[in-house]
Amino acid sequence: MSQMTSNQPYLLKAFFDWIVDNDLTPYIVVDATNNLVDVPQEFVKDGQIVLNISPSACVNFYLDKDGLSFQARFSGQPRSLSMPCEAVLAIYARENGAGTVFAPEGMPADEPEADDSAPVLEEAKTDAEVPPQTPPKPRGKPNLKVIK
């Protein structure tokens, strides 16, 4: 049996479409230390860069199984950016944080990475990780009042 390709490009595209279809703003967190990442280094912080990839923020957006590329403005200057999909650490909606964090290739998704120097990823977690709230218990008997 041959080895399957990474599912990350497909998940990245699906989350991008889902976020845009819900009229939210897709942001990605990129590992800027990856040699194949071409981003404005002056905006990299702690080896990462957070990018707005909404259709209104970038042009010539292209995403396939090998990577993504687009043009965007930084301080008014147009720049071309490109990166392999595996350099994308997370994708999330700016407005509510809904999205996903990608596990590094070869590492099971349920094992956290030993390096915890990436606080930016905290805002990219999905709300599915929040435990469900139990509704408050009703006090006394319920009553209905007919209003005419």
Coordinates of N, CA and C in Angstrom, one line a residue:
M1 N 0.8 -1.2 0.0 CA 0.0 0.0 0.0 C 0.9 1.2 0.0
S2 N 0.6 2.2 -0.9 CA 1.4 3.4 -0.9 C 1.0 4.4 0.2
Q3 N 2.0 5.2 0.5 CA 1.7 6.2 1.6 C 0.8 7.3 1.1
M4 N -0.2 7.6 2.0 CA -1.1 8.7 1.6 C -0.5 10.1 1.7
T5 N -1.0 11.0 0.9 CA -0.5 12.3 0.9 C -1.1 13.0 2.2
S6 N -0.5 14.1 2.6 CA -1.0 14.9 3.7 C -2.4 15.4 3.5
N7 N -3.2 15.3 4.6 CA -4.6 15.9 4.5 C -4.6 17.4 4.8
Q8 N -3.5 17.9 5.2 CA -3.5 19.3 5.6 C -3.9 20.3 4.5
P9 N -3.4 20.2 3.3 CA -3.9 21.1 2.3 C -5.4 21.1 2.1
Y10 N -6.0 19.9 2.2 CA -7.4 19.7 2.0 C -8.2 20.3 3.1
L11 N -7.7 20.1 4.4 CA -8.3 20.7 5.5 C -8.2 22.3 5.5
L12 N -7.0 22.7 5.1 CA -6.8 24.2 5.0 C -7.8 24.8 4.1
K13 N -8.0 24.2 2.9 CA -8.9 24.7 1.9 C -10.4 24.7 2.5
A14 N -10.7 23.6 3.1 CA -12.1 23.4 3.7 C -12.3 24.5 4.8
F15 N -11.4 24.7 5.7 CA -11.6 25.7 6.7 C -11.6 27.1 6.1
F16 N -10.8 27.3 5.1 CA -10.8 28.7 4.5 C -12.2 28.9 3.9
D17 N -12.7 27.9 3.1 CA -14.0 28.1 2.5 C -15.1 28.3 3.6
W18 N -15.0 27.5 4.6 CA -16.0 27.6 5.7 C -16.1 28.9 6.4
I19 N -14.9 29.4 6.7 CA -14.8 30.7 7.3 C -15.3 31.8 6.4
V20 N -14.9 31.8 5.1 CA -15.3 32.9 4.2 C -16.8 32.8 3.9
D21 N -17.3 31.5 3.8 CA -18.8 31.3 3.5 C -19.6 31.9 4.7
N22 N -19.0 31.9 5.9 CA -19.7 32.5 7.0 C -19.5 34.0 7.3
D23 N -18.9 34.6 6.2 CA -18.7 36.1 6.3 C -17.7 36.4 7.4
L24 N -16.7 35.6 7.7 CA -15.7 35.9 8.7 C -14.4 36.1 8.0
T25 N -13.4 36.5 8.8 CA -12.1 36.8 8.2 C -11.1 35.7 8.5
P26 N -10.6 35.0 7.5 CA -9.7 33.9 7.8 C -8.2 34.4 8.0
Y27 N -7.7 34.0 9.1 CA -6.3 34.3 9.5 C -5.5 33.0 9.5
I28 N -4.2 33.0 9.1 CA -3.4 31.8 9.3 C -2.2 32.2 10.1
V29 N -1.7 31.2 10.9 CA -0.4 31.4 11.6 C 0.6 30.5 10.8
V30 N 1.7 31.2 10.5 CA 2.7 30.5 9.6 C 4.0 30.4 10.3
D31 N 4.6 29.2 10.2 CA 6.0 29.0 10.7 C 7.0 29.7 9.8
A32 N 7.4 30.9 10.1 CA 8.3 31.6 9.2 C 9.7 31.1 9.3
T33 N 10.0 30.1 10.1 CA 11.4 29.5 10.1 C 11.6 28.5 9.0
N34 N 10.5 28.1 8.4 CA 10.5 27.1 7.3 C 11.2 27.8 6.1
N35 N 12.2 27.1 5.5 CA 13.0 27.7 4.5 C 12.2 28.0 3.2
L36 N 11.1 27.4 3.0 CA 10.3 27.6 1.8 C 9.3 28.7 2.0
V37 N 9.2 29.3 3.2 CA 8.3 30.4 3.4 C 8.8 31.7 3.0
D38 N 8.1 32.4 2.1 CA 8.5 33.7 1.6 C 7.5 34.7 2.1
V39 N 7.8 35.4 3.2 CA 6.9 36.4 3.8 C 7.8 37.6 4.3
P40 N 7.2 38.7 4.5 CA 8.0 39.9 4.9 C 8.5 39.6 6.3
Q41 N 9.8 39.5 6.4 CA 10.5 39.1 7.7 C 10.4 40.2 8.7
E42 N 10.1 41.4 8.3 CA 10.0 42.5 9.4 C 8.7 42.4 10.2
F43 N 7.8 41.5 9.7 CA 6.5 41.3 10.5 C 6.5 40.0 11.2
V44 N 7.6 39.2 11.2 CA 7.7 38.0 11.9 C 8.0 38.2 13.3
K45 N 7.3 37.5 14.2 CA 7.5 37.6 15.6 C 7.6 36.2 16.2
D46 N 8.7 36.0 16.9 CA 8.9 34.7 17.6 C 8.9 33.5 16.5
G47 N 9.4 33.8 15.3 CA 9.4 32.7 14.3 C 8.1 32.5 13.6
Q48 N 7.1 33.3 13.9 CA 5.8 33.1 13.3 C 5.3 34.5 12.7
I49 N 4.3 34.3 11.8 CA 3.6 35.5 11.3 C 2.2 35.1 11.1
V50 N 1.3 36.1 11.5 CA -0.1 35.9 11.4 C -0.6 36.7 10.2
L51 N -1.3 36.1 9.3 CA -1.7 36.7 8.0 C -3.2 36.7 7.8
N52 N -3.7 37.8 7.4 CA -5.1 37.9 7.0 C -5.2 37.4 5.5
I53 N -5.9 36.3 5.3 CA -6.0 35.7 3.9 C -7.4 35.9 3.3
S54 N -8.1 36.9 3.8 CA -9.5 37.1 3.3 C -9.4 37.6 1.8
P55 N -10.4 37.3 1.1 CA -10.4 37.7 -0.3 C -10.3 39.2 -0.5
S56 N -10.7 40.0 0.5 CA -10.6 41.4 0.4 C -9.2 41.9 0.8
A57 N -8.4 41.1 1.4 CA -7.1 41.5 1.9 C -5.9 41.0 0.9
C58 N -6.2 40.1 0.1 CA -5.2 39.6 -0.8 C -5.7 39.3 -2.2
V59 N -4.8 39.4 -3.2 CA -5.1 39.2 -4.6 C -4.3 38.0 -5.1
N60 N -4.8 37.4 -6.2 CA -4.1 36.3 -6.8 C -3.9 35.1 -5.8
F61 N -4.9 34.9 -4.9 CA -4.8 33.9 -3.9 C -4.9 32.5 -4.6
Y62 N -3.9 31.7 -4.3 CA -3.8 30.3 -4.9 C -3.5 29.3 -3.8
L63 N -4.3 28.3 -3.7 CA -4.1 27.3 -2.7 C -4.3 25.9 -3.4
D64 N -3.2 25.1 -3.3 CA -3.3 23.7 -3.8 C -2.6 22.8 -2.8
K65 N -2.4 21.5 -3.2 CA -1.8 20.6 -2.3 C -0.3 20.9 -2.0
D66 N 0.3 21.7 -2.8 CA 1.7 22.0 -2.6 C 1.9 23.2 -1.7
G67 N 1.0 24.2 -1.7 CA 1.2 25.4 -0.9 C 0.2 26.4 -1.3
L68 N 0.4 27.6 -0.7 CA -0.4 28.7 -1.0 C 0.4 29.9 -1.3
S69 N -0.1 30.8 -2.2 CA 0.6 32.0 -2.5 C -0.5 33.1 -2.8
F70 N -0.1 34.3 -2.6 CA -1.0 35.5 -2.8 C -0.2 36.8 -2.7
Q71 N -0.8 37.8 -3.1 CA -0.2 39.2 -2.9 C -1.0 39.9 -1.9
A72 N -0.3 40.7 -1.1 CA -1.0 41.5 -0.1 C -0.1 42.7 0.2
R73 N -0.8 43.7 0.8 CA -0.1 45.0 1.1 C 0.4 45.0 2.6
F74 N 1.6 45.4 2.8 CA 2.2 45.6 4.1 C 2.7 47.0 4.2
S75 N 2.1 47.8 5.1 CA 2.5 49.2 5.2 C 2.3 49.9 3.8
G76 N 1.3 49.5 3.1 CA 1.0 50.1 1.8 C 1.8 49.6 0.6
Q77 N 2.8 48.7 0.9 CA 3.6 48.2 -0.2 C 3.1 46.8 -0.6
P78 N 2.9 46.6 -1.9 CA 2.4 45.2 -2.3 C 3.6 44.2 -2.2
R79 N 3.3 43.1 -1.7 CA 4.3 42.0 -1.5 C 3.7 40.7 -2.0
S80 N 4.5 39.8 -2.5 CA 4.1 38.5 -2.9 C 4.6 37.5 -1.8
L81 N 3.7 36.7 -1.4 CA 3.9 35.7 -0.3 C 3.7 34.3 -0.8
S82 N 4.4 33.4 -0.3 CA 4.2 32.0 -0.6 C 4.7 31.1 0.5
M83 N 4.1 30.0 0.6 CA 4.5 29.0 1.7 C 4.0 27.6 1.4
P84 N 4.7 26.6 1.8 CA 4.1 25.3 1.7 C 3.0 25.1 2.7
C85 N 2.1 24.2 2.4 CA 0.9 24.0 3.4 C 1.4 23.6 4.7
E86 N 2.5 22.8 4.8 CA 3.0 22.3 6.1 C 3.5 23.4 7.0
A87 N 3.8 24.6 6.4 CA 4.3 25.7 7.2 C 3.1 26.4 7.9
V88 N 1.9 26.1 7.5 CA 0.7 26.7 8.1 C 0.4 26.0 9.4
L89 N 0.5 26.7 10.5 CA 0.3 26.0 11.8 C -1.1 26.0 12.3
A90 N -1.9 27.0 11.8 CA -3.3 27.1 12.2 C -4.0 28.0 11.2
I91 N -5.4 27.8 11.2 CA -6.3 28.7 10.4 C -7.5 29.0 11.3
Y92 N -7.9 30.2 11.4 CA -9.0 30.5 12.3 C -9.7 31.8 11.8
A93 N -10.9 32.0 12.3 CA -11.7 33.2 12.0 C -11.3 34.3 13.0
R94 N -10.9 35.4 12.6 CA -10.5 36.5 13.5 C -11.6 36.9 14.5
E95 N -12.9 36.8 14.0 CA -14.0 37.3 14.9 C -14.3 36.4 16.0
N96 N -14.1 35.1 15.9 CA -14.5 34.2 17.0 C -13.5 33.1 17.3
G97 N -12.4 33.0 16.6 CA -11.4 32.0 16.9 C -11.7 30.6 16.4
A98 N -12.9 30.4 15.7 CA -13.2 29.1 15.2 C -12.2 28.7 14.1
G99 N -11.7 27.5 14.1 CA -10.8 27.1 13.2 C -10.1 25.8 13.7
T100 N -8.8 25.7 13.3 CA -8.1 24.5 13.7 C -6.6 24.8 13.8
V101 N -5.9 24.0 14.7 CA -4.5 24.0 14.8 C -4.0 22.7 14.1
F102 N -3.0 22.8 13.3 CA -2.5 21.6 12.6 C -1.3 21.0 13.4
A103 N -1.4 19.7 13.5 CA -0.3 18.9 14.2 C 0.9 18.9 13.2
P104 N 2.1 19.0 13.7 CA 3.3 18.8 12.7 C 3.2 17.4 12.1
E105 N 3.7 17.4 10.8 CA 3.7 16.1 10.1 C 4.4 15.0 10.9
G106 N 3.8 13.8 10.9 CA 4.5 12.7 11.6 C 4.2 12.7 13.1
M107 N 3.5 13.7 13.6 CA 3.1 13.7 15.0 C 1.6 13.5 15.2
P108 N 1.2 12.6 16.0 CA -0.2 12.4 16.2 C -0.9 13.7 16.7
A109 N -2.1 13.9 16.3 CA -2.8 15.1 16.6 C -3.1 15.3 18.1
D110 N -3.2 14.1 18.8 CA -3.5 14.2 20.2 C -2.3 14.3 21.1
E111 N -1.1 14.3 20.6 CA 0.1 14.6 21.4 C 0.6 16.0 21.2
P112 N 0.5 16.8 22.3 CA 1.0 18.2 22.1 C 2.5 18.2 21.8
E113 N 2.9 19.2 21.1 CA 4.3 19.4 20.8 C 5.0 19.8 22.0
A114 N 6.2 19.4 22.2 CA 7.0 19.7 23.4 C 7.3 21.2 23.5
D115 N 7.5 21.9 22.4 CA 7.8 23.3 22.4 C 6.6 24.1 22.6
D116 N 6.5 24.8 23.8 CA 5.3 25.6 24.1 C 5.6 27.1 23.9
S117 N 6.5 27.4 23.0 CA 6.9 28.8 22.9 C 6.1 29.5 21.8
A118 N 4.9 29.0 21.5 CA 4.0 29.6 20.5 C 2.7 30.0 21.1
P119 N 2.7 31.1 21.8 CA 1.4 31.6 22.5 C 0.4 32.0 21.4
V120 N 0.8 32.4 20.2 CA -0.1 32.9 19.2 C -1.1 31.8 18.9
L121 N -0.8 30.5 19.0 CA -1.7 29.4 18.7 C -2.9 29.4 19.6
E122 N -2.7 29.9 20.8 CA -3.8 29.9 21.8 C -5.1 30.5 21.2
E123 N -5.0 31.6 20.5 CA -6.2 32.2 19.9 C -6.7 31.5 18.7
A124 N -6.0 30.5 18.2 CA -6.5 29.8 17.1 C -7.2 28.5 17.4
K125 N -7.4 28.2 18.7 CA -8.1 27.0 19.0 C -9.6 27.1 18.7
T126 N -10.1 25.9 18.4 CA -11.6 25.9 18.1 C -12.4 26.0 19.4
D127 N -13.6 26.4 19.3 CA -14.4 26.5 20.5 C -15.0 25.1 20.8
A128 N -14.6 24.1 20.0 CA -15.0 22.7 20.3 C -14.3 22.2 21.5
E129 N -13.2 22.8 21.9 CA -12.4 22.3 23.1 C -13.0 22.9 24.4
V130 N -13.9 23.8 24.3 CA -14.5 24.3 25.5 C -15.5 23.3 26.0
P131 N -15.5 22.9 27.3 CA -16.4 21.9 27.8 C -17.8 22.5 27.8
P132 N -18.8 21.6 27.5 CA -20.2 22.1 27.4 C -20.7 22.6 28.8
Q133 N -21.4 23.7 28.7 CA -21.9 24.3 30.0 C -23.2 23.6 30.3
T134 N -23.4 23.3 31.6 CA -24.7 22.7 32.0 C -25.6 23.8 32.3
P135 N -26.9 23.7 31.8 CA -27.8 24.8 32.0 C -28.2 24.9 33.5
P136 N -28.5 26.1 34.0 CA -28.8 26.3 35.4 C -30.1 25.5 35.8
K137 N -30.1 25.0 37.0 CA -31.3 24.2 37.4 C -32.4 25.2 37.7
P138 N -33.7 24.9 37.2 CA -34.8 25.8 37.4 C -35.1 25.8 38.9
R139 N -35.5 27.0 39.4 CA -35.9 27.2 40.8 C -37.4 27.1 40.9
G140 N -37.9 26.2 41.7 CA -39.3 26.1 41.9 C -40.0 25.5 40.7
K141 N -41.4 25.6 40.8 CA -42.2 25.1 39.7 C -42.3 26.1 38.6
P142 N -42.2 25.7 37.3 CA -42.4 26.7 36.2 C -43.8 27.1 36.2
N143 N -44.0 28.4 35.8 CA -45.4 28.9 35.7 C -45.5 29.7 34.4
L144 N -46.7 29.6 33.8 CA -47.0 30.3 32.6 C -48.0 31.4 32.9
K145 N -47.9 32.5 32.3 CA -48.9 33.6 32.5 C -49.4 33.9 31.2
V146 N -50.7 33.9 31.0 CA -51.4 34.3 29.8 C -51.5 35.8 29.7
I147 N -51.0 36.4 28.7 CA -51.1 37.8 28.5 C -52.0 38.1 27.3
K148 N -53.0 38.9 27.6 CA -54.0 39.2 26.5 C -53.8 40.6 26.0

